[in-house]
Amino acid sequence: MQMKNILIKSFILISVFILPLSFVKTDEAQAFTRQVIQKGAVGEDVIELQARLQYIGYYHGKIDGVFGWSTYWALRNFQYEYGLPIDGLAGTSTKNKLAKASKYNEYFVKTNIKKGKKFTHYGGVAQNKQVAPSKQAPTNKTPTNKTPVNKATANKAPANNSAVKKAAPETTKPKAAAVKKAPKKPTAANTPNGFSQNDIRLMANAVHGESRGEPYIGQVAVASVILNRVTSPNFPNTVSGVIFEPGAFTAVADGQIWLTPNEASKKAVIDAINGWDPTGEALYYFNPATATSGWIWGRPQIKRIGKHIFCH
């Protein structure tokens, strides 16, 4: 009898102290594996990383389990916004913060991947209503060799705009047999696809003239605004068209755009082209200490970086 009582008490103690532990399953504990996820990684951890970043609006690409540049810059933007070290690495602190800030329906995401579907995983959108992003409508814009920057505005259908030039009528092409293919010119390995060296140099001039003295992220932000305007239907669709649009940039008006840009300005342009947009897709910015236009103060503000306020 005494032995039976001892066994009963032992069972109760085990139930009190051990069993509750089986119910302590935080989202952080379930999220990811222990590996540090970095550019070049592939697999299930990257799928979860992309899905969580997309759920809270930082990643706009395809959830494919491949950690490329789009994932890298989405992660850096998340780290910047959440006060984490900005290194593009998903370590323990970054993964825990991301797990708290987002949700991840593994079954839903992986089922859609297996079906070959393109889908969104944004918070607040009913899963049965999630569909592939709408394709850009046909336009009368002059075709360019520029690949769209990875921004949400790139998917908007352009409206009629006087600043957008109409495509020139096509000329009759000679027969292929009569045309000799010109040898391909070598291109610089560090030139991002779709942007010429002149585009990059011109943007670096504008960034230097507009934001020298600003923190580096502020220089990337100015470059991002230029790119956001290029992809917006409300602005010219070329880098030079955006920069030299009348009244658009102070540096053009006062001639500071022709100052020789430093290396930081050039690097900021490349980072922006590769997808880093710390502005949240802003189209305008201004210095509140010097701005006199009532119109710019009325724009919806996104955030402040350095001395500039960025807005839609």
PDB file of C-alpha atoms in Angstrom, residues 102-269:
ATOM      1  CA  SER A 102       5.029  37.553 -38.818  1.00  0.00           C
ATOM      2  CA  LYS A 103       3.116  34.331 -39.345  1.00  0.00           C
ATOM      3  CA  TYR A 104       4.009  31.310 -41.435  1.00  0.00           C
ATOM      4  CA  ASN A 105       1.518  28.735 -42.677  1.00  0.00           C
ATOM      5  CA  GLU A 106       3.937  26.029 -43.783  1.00  0.00           C
ATOM      6  CA  TYR A 107       1.258  23.751 -45.246  1.00  0.00           C
ATOM      7  CA  PHE A 108      -0.341  26.544 -47.305  1.00  0.00           C
ATOM      8  CA  VAL A 109       2.984  27.844 -48.642  1.00  0.00           C
ATOM      9  CA  LYS A 110       4.499  24.483 -49.549  1.00  0.00           C
ATOM     10  CA  THR A 111       1.262  23.188 -51.073  1.00  0.00           C
ATOM     11  CA  ASN A 112       1.169  26.142 -53.454  1.00  0.00           C
ATOM     12  CA  ILE A 113       4.849  25.734 -54.288  1.00  0.00           C
ATOM     13  CA  LYS A 114       4.318  22.065 -55.174  1.00  0.00           C
ATOM     14  CA  LYS A 115       1.430  23.047 -57.432  1.00  0.00           C
ATOM     15  CA  GLY A 116       3.716  25.473 -59.239  1.00  0.00           C
ATOM     16  CA  LYS A 117       1.595  28.465 -58.265  1.00  0.00           C
ATOM     17  CA  LYS A 118       2.716  32.046 -57.882  1.00  0.00           C
ATOM     18  CA  PHE A 119       0.928  33.426 -54.863  1.00  0.00           C
ATOM     19  CA  THR A 120       1.151  35.971 -52.084  1.00  0.00           C
ATOM     20  CA  HIS A 121       1.455  35.347 -48.384  1.00  0.00           C
ATOM     21  CA  TYR A 122       0.576  38.785 -47.079  1.00  0.00           C
ATOM     22  CA  GLY A 123      -1.016  39.260 -43.700  1.00  0.00           C
ATOM     23  CA  GLY A 124      -4.654  40.316 -43.714  1.00  0.00           C
ATOM     24  CA  VAL A 125      -5.397  38.681 -47.074  1.00  0.00           C
ATOM     25  CA  ALA A 126      -7.690  35.668 -46.969  1.00  0.00           C
ATOM     26  CA  GLN A 127      -5.743  32.699 -48.296  1.00  0.00           C
ATOM     27  CA  ASN A 128      -8.572  31.571 -50.584  1.00  0.00           C
ATOM     28  CA  LYS A 129      -8.390  34.980 -52.296  1.00  0.00           C
ATOM     29  CA  GLN A 130      -4.650  35.012 -52.868  1.00  0.00           C
ATOM     30  CA  VAL A 131      -3.793  34.956 -56.550  1.00  0.00           C
ATOM     31  CA  ALA A 132      -0.851  35.629 -58.800  1.00  0.00           C
ATOM     32  CA  PRO A 133       0.116  39.323 -59.098  1.00  0.00           C
ATOM     33  CA  SER A 134      -1.579  41.054 -62.026  1.00  0.00           C
ATOM     34  CA  LYS A 135       0.575  41.472 -65.093  1.00  0.00           C
ATOM     35  CA  GLN A 136       1.374  44.931 -66.381  1.00  0.00           C
ATOM     36  CA  ALA A 137      -1.146  46.112 -68.945  1.00  0.00           C
ATOM     37  CA  PRO A 138       0.035  46.890 -72.473  1.00  0.00           C
ATOM     38  CA  THR A 139       1.097  50.508 -72.842  1.00  0.00           C
ATOM     39  CA  ASN A 140       2.169  52.903 -75.545  1.00  0.00           C
ATOM     40  CA  LYS A 141       5.475  53.643 -73.834  1.00  0.00           C
ATOM     41  CA  THR A 142       8.647  53.422 -75.848  1.00  0.00           C
ATOM     42  CA  PRO A 143      10.211  50.019 -75.168  1.00  0.00           C
ATOM     43  CA  THR A 144      13.431  50.147 -73.186  1.00  0.00           C
ATOM     44  CA  ASN A 145      16.082  47.597 -72.429  1.00  0.00           C
ATOM     45  CA  LYS A 146      15.664  48.220 -68.752  1.00  0.00           C
ATOM     46  CA  THR A 147      14.550  45.375 -66.490  1.00  0.00           C
ATOM     47  CA  PRO A 148      12.059  46.502 -63.830  1.00  0.00           C
ATOM     48  CA  VAL A 149      13.487  47.248 -60.419  1.00  0.00           C
ATOM     49  CA  ASN A 150      12.006  44.993 -57.720  1.00  0.00           C
ATOM     50  CA  LYS A 151       9.419  47.429 -56.465  1.00  0.00           C
ATOM     51  CA  ALA A 152       5.700  47.253 -55.988  1.00  0.00           C
ATOM     52  CA  THR A 153       5.178  50.222 -58.301  1.00  0.00           C
ATOM     53  CA  ALA A 154       6.617  48.250 -61.189  1.00  0.00           C
ATOM     54  CA  ASN A 155       3.428  46.168 -61.387  1.00  0.00           C
ATOM     55  CA  LYS A 156       1.063  49.127 -61.717  1.00  0.00           C
ATOM     56  CA  ALA A 157      -0.573  49.675 -65.082  1.00  0.00           C
ATOM     57  CA  PRO A 158       0.642  53.032 -66.427  1.00  0.00           C
ATOM     58  CA  ALA A 159      -1.919  55.788 -66.900  1.00  0.00           C
ATOM     59  CA  ASN A 160      -1.887  58.285 -69.747  1.00  0.00           C
ATOM     60  CA  ASN A 161       0.884  60.736 -69.021  1.00  0.00           C
ATOM     61  CA  SER A 162       2.137  63.645 -71.033  1.00  0.00           C
ATOM     62  CA  ALA A 163       5.676  62.986 -69.779  1.00  0.00           C
ATOM     63  CA  VAL A 164       5.689  59.506 -71.327  1.00  0.00           C
ATOM     64  CA  LYS A 165       6.708  59.462 -74.953  1.00  0.00           C
ATOM     65  CA  LYS A 166       4.721  57.481 -77.482  1.00  0.00           C
ATOM     66  CA  ALA A 167       6.458  54.656 -79.264  1.00  0.00           C
ATOM     67  CA  ALA A 168       7.765  55.521 -82.683  1.00  0.00           C
ATOM     68  CA  PRO A 169       6.213  53.583 -85.597  1.00  0.00           C
ATOM     69  CA  GLU A 170       8.104  50.452 -86.475  1.00  0.00           C
ATOM     70  CA  THR A 171      10.126  50.431 -89.654  1.00  0.00           C
ATOM     71  CA  THR A 172      10.112  47.507 -92.021  1.00  0.00           C
ATOM     72  CA  LYS A 173      12.852  45.098 -91.010  1.00  0.00           C
ATOM     73  CA  PRO A 174      15.077  43.638 -93.717  1.00  0.00           C
ATOM     74  CA  LYS A 175      15.104  39.921 -94.183  1.00  0.00           C
ATOM     75  CA  ALA A 176      17.216  38.050 -91.696  1.00  0.00           C
ATOM     76  CA  ALA A 177      19.360  36.501 -94.467  1.00  0.00           C
ATOM     77  CA  ALA A 178      20.500  39.946 -95.620  1.00  0.00           C
ATOM     78  CA  VAL A 179      21.486  41.170 -92.162  1.00  0.00           C
ATOM     79  CA  LYS A 180      24.839  40.406 -90.612  1.00  0.00           C
ATOM     80  CA  LYS A 181      24.839  40.156 -86.872  1.00  0.00           C
ATOM     81  CA  ALA A 182      27.190  42.642 -85.306  1.00  0.00           C
ATOM     82  CA  PRO A 183      29.545  41.147 -82.722  1.00  0.00           C
ATOM     83  CA  LYS A 184      28.386  41.656 -79.175  1.00  0.00           C
ATOM     84  CA  LYS A 185      30.210  44.376 -77.333  1.00  0.00           C
ATOM     85  CA  PRO A 186      31.759  43.310 -74.041  1.00  0.00           C
ATOM     86  CA  THR A 187      29.994  44.744 -71.033  1.00  0.00           C
ATOM     87  CA  ALA A 188      31.390  45.471 -67.607  1.00  0.00           C
ATOM     88  CA  ALA A 189      30.745  42.664 -65.179  1.00  0.00           C
ATOM     89  CA  ASN A 190      29.659  45.075 -62.459  1.00  0.00           C
ATOM     90  CA  THR A 191      27.077  46.917 -64.568  1.00  0.00           C
ATOM     91  CA  PRO A 192      23.552  45.933 -63.420  1.00  0.00           C
ATOM     92  CA  ASN A 193      21.332  44.627 -66.203  1.00  0.00           C
ATOM     93  CA  GLY A 194      19.200  47.262 -67.900  1.00  0.00           C
ATOM     94  CA  PHE A 195      21.208  50.301 -66.787  1.00  0.00           C
ATOM     95  CA  SER A 196      23.929  51.869 -68.875  1.00  0.00           C
ATOM     96  CA  GLN A 197      27.138  53.300 -67.479  1.00  0.00           C
ATOM     97  CA  ASN A 198      25.720  56.720 -68.331  1.00  0.00           C
ATOM     98  CA  ASP A 199      22.589  56.003 -66.241  1.00  0.00           C
ATOM     99  CA  ILE A 200      24.709  54.966 -63.273  1.00  0.00           C
ATOM    100  CA  ARG A 201      27.074  57.931 -63.625  1.00  0.00           C
ATOM    101  CA  LEU A 202      24.172  60.372 -63.923  1.00  0.00           C
ATOM    102  CA  MET A 203      22.445  58.913 -60.874  1.00  0.00           C
ATOM    103  CA  ALA A 204      25.692  59.086 -58.895  1.00  0.00           C
ATOM    104  CA  ASN A 205      25.978  62.781 -59.837  1.00  0.00           C
ATOM    105  CA  ALA A 206      22.413  63.405 -58.660  1.00  0.00           C
ATOM    106  CA  VAL A 207      22.899  61.484 -55.422  1.00  0.00           C
ATOM    107  CA  HIS A 208      26.125  63.350 -54.688  1.00  0.00           C
ATOM    108  CA  GLY A 209      24.598  66.722 -55.479  1.00  0.00           C
ATOM    109  CA  GLU A 210      21.442  66.059 -53.462  1.00  0.00           C
ATOM    110  CA  SER A 211      22.702  64.099 -50.450  1.00  0.00           C
ATOM    111  CA  ARG A 212      26.426  64.358 -49.863  1.00  0.00           C
ATOM    112  CA  GLY A 213      26.939  64.711 -46.134  1.00  0.00           C
ATOM    113  CA  GLU A 214      23.932  62.482 -45.451  1.00  0.00           C
ATOM    114  CA  PRO A 215      24.405  59.028 -43.879  1.00  0.00           C
ATOM    115  CA  TYR A 216      25.023  56.284 -46.437  1.00  0.00           C
ATOM    116  CA  ILE A 217      21.486  54.923 -46.104  1.00  0.00           C
ATOM    117  CA  GLY A 218      20.237  58.436 -46.926  1.00  0.00           C
ATOM    118  CA  GLN A 219      22.211  58.389 -50.174  1.00  0.00           C
ATOM    119  CA  VAL A 220      20.742  54.995 -51.096  1.00  0.00           C
ATOM    120  CA  ALA A 221      17.329  56.472 -50.309  1.00  0.00           C
ATOM    121  CA  VAL A 222      17.785  59.338 -52.796  1.00  0.00           C
ATOM    122  CA  ALA A 223      18.871  56.858 -55.484  1.00  0.00           C
ATOM    123  CA  SER A 224      15.787  54.756 -54.683  1.00  0.00           C
ATOM    124  CA  VAL A 225      13.479  57.743 -55.200  1.00  0.00           C
ATOM    125  CA  ILE A 226      14.939  58.239 -58.674  1.00  0.00           C
ATOM    126  CA  LEU A 227      14.348  54.570 -59.521  1.00  0.00           C
ATOM    127  CA  ASN A 228      10.843  54.650 -58.040  1.00  0.00           C
ATOM    128  CA  ARG A 229      10.009  57.557 -60.334  1.00  0.00           C
ATOM    129  CA  VAL A 230      11.370  55.709 -63.365  1.00  0.00           C
ATOM    130  CA  THR A 231       8.948  52.834 -62.690  1.00  0.00           C
ATOM    131  CA  SER A 232       6.018  55.109 -61.814  1.00  0.00           C
ATOM    132  CA  PRO A 233       3.518  56.038 -64.571  1.00  0.00           C
ATOM    133  CA  ASN A 234       3.478  59.601 -63.256  1.00  0.00           C
ATOM    134  CA  PHE A 235       7.082  60.367 -64.207  1.00  0.00           C
ATOM    135  CA  PRO A 236       9.366  59.983 -67.248  1.00  0.00           C
ATOM    136  CA  ASN A 237      10.439  56.388 -67.809  1.00  0.00           C
ATOM    137  CA  THR A 238      14.186  56.986 -68.122  1.00  0.00           C
ATOM    138  CA  VAL A 239      16.851  57.947 -65.604  1.00  0.00           C
ATOM    139  CA  SER A 240      17.804  61.104 -67.475  1.00  0.00           C
ATOM    140  CA  GLY A 241      14.145  62.038 -67.984  1.00  0.00           C
ATOM    141  CA  VAL A 242      13.472  61.799 -64.240  1.00  0.00           C
ATOM    142  CA  ILE A 243      16.587  63.685 -63.167  1.00  0.00           C
ATOM    143  CA  PHE A 244      16.233  66.524 -65.664  1.00  0.00           C
ATOM    144  CA  GLU A 245      12.470  66.940 -65.332  1.00  0.00           C
ATOM    145  CA  PRO A 246      11.978  70.685 -64.722  1.00  0.00           C
ATOM    146  CA  GLY A 247      11.931  71.570 -61.028  1.00  0.00           C
ATOM    147  CA  ALA A 248      12.452  67.981 -59.897  1.00  0.00           C
ATOM    148  CA  PHE A 249      15.841  68.235 -58.160  1.00  0.00           C
ATOM    149  CA  THR A 250      17.585  71.171 -56.508  1.00  0.00           C
ATOM    150  CA  ALA A 251      21.000  69.890 -57.567  1.00  0.00           C
ATOM    151  CA  VAL A 252      20.015  70.291 -61.216  1.00  0.00           C
ATOM    152  CA  ALA A 253      18.706  73.805 -60.661  1.00  0.00           C
ATOM    153  CA  ASP A 254      21.816  75.066 -58.838  1.00  0.00           C
ATOM    154  CA  GLY A 255      24.354  73.098 -60.907  1.00  0.00           C
ATOM    155  CA  GLN A 256      25.624  70.881 -58.102  1.00  0.00           C
ATOM    156  CA  ILE A 257      24.731  67.816 -60.160  1.00  0.00           C
ATOM    157  CA  TRP A 258      27.940  68.416 -62.126  1.00  0.00           C
ATOM    158  CA  LEU A 259      30.172  68.006 -59.079  1.00  0.00           C
ATOM    159  CA  THR A 260      32.358  64.897 -59.241  1.00  0.00           C
ATOM    160  CA  PRO A 261      30.601  62.157 -57.248  1.00  0.00           C
ATOM    161  CA  ASN A 262      32.497  60.255 -54.575  1.00  0.00           C
ATOM    162  CA  GLU A 263      32.700  56.472 -54.257  1.00  0.00           C
ATOM    163  CA  ALA A 264      29.906  56.373 -51.660  1.00  0.00           C
ATOM    164  CA  SER A 265      27.489  57.969 -54.140  1.00  0.00           C
ATOM    165  CA  LYS A 266      28.389  55.416 -56.812  1.00  0.00           C
ATOM    166  CA  LYS A 267      28.020  52.510 -54.385  1.00  0.00           C
ATOM    167  CA  ALA A 268      24.661  53.860 -53.182  1.00  0.00           C
ATOM    168  CA  VAL A 269      23.367  53.823 -56.759  1.00  0.00           C
TER     169      VAL A 269
END
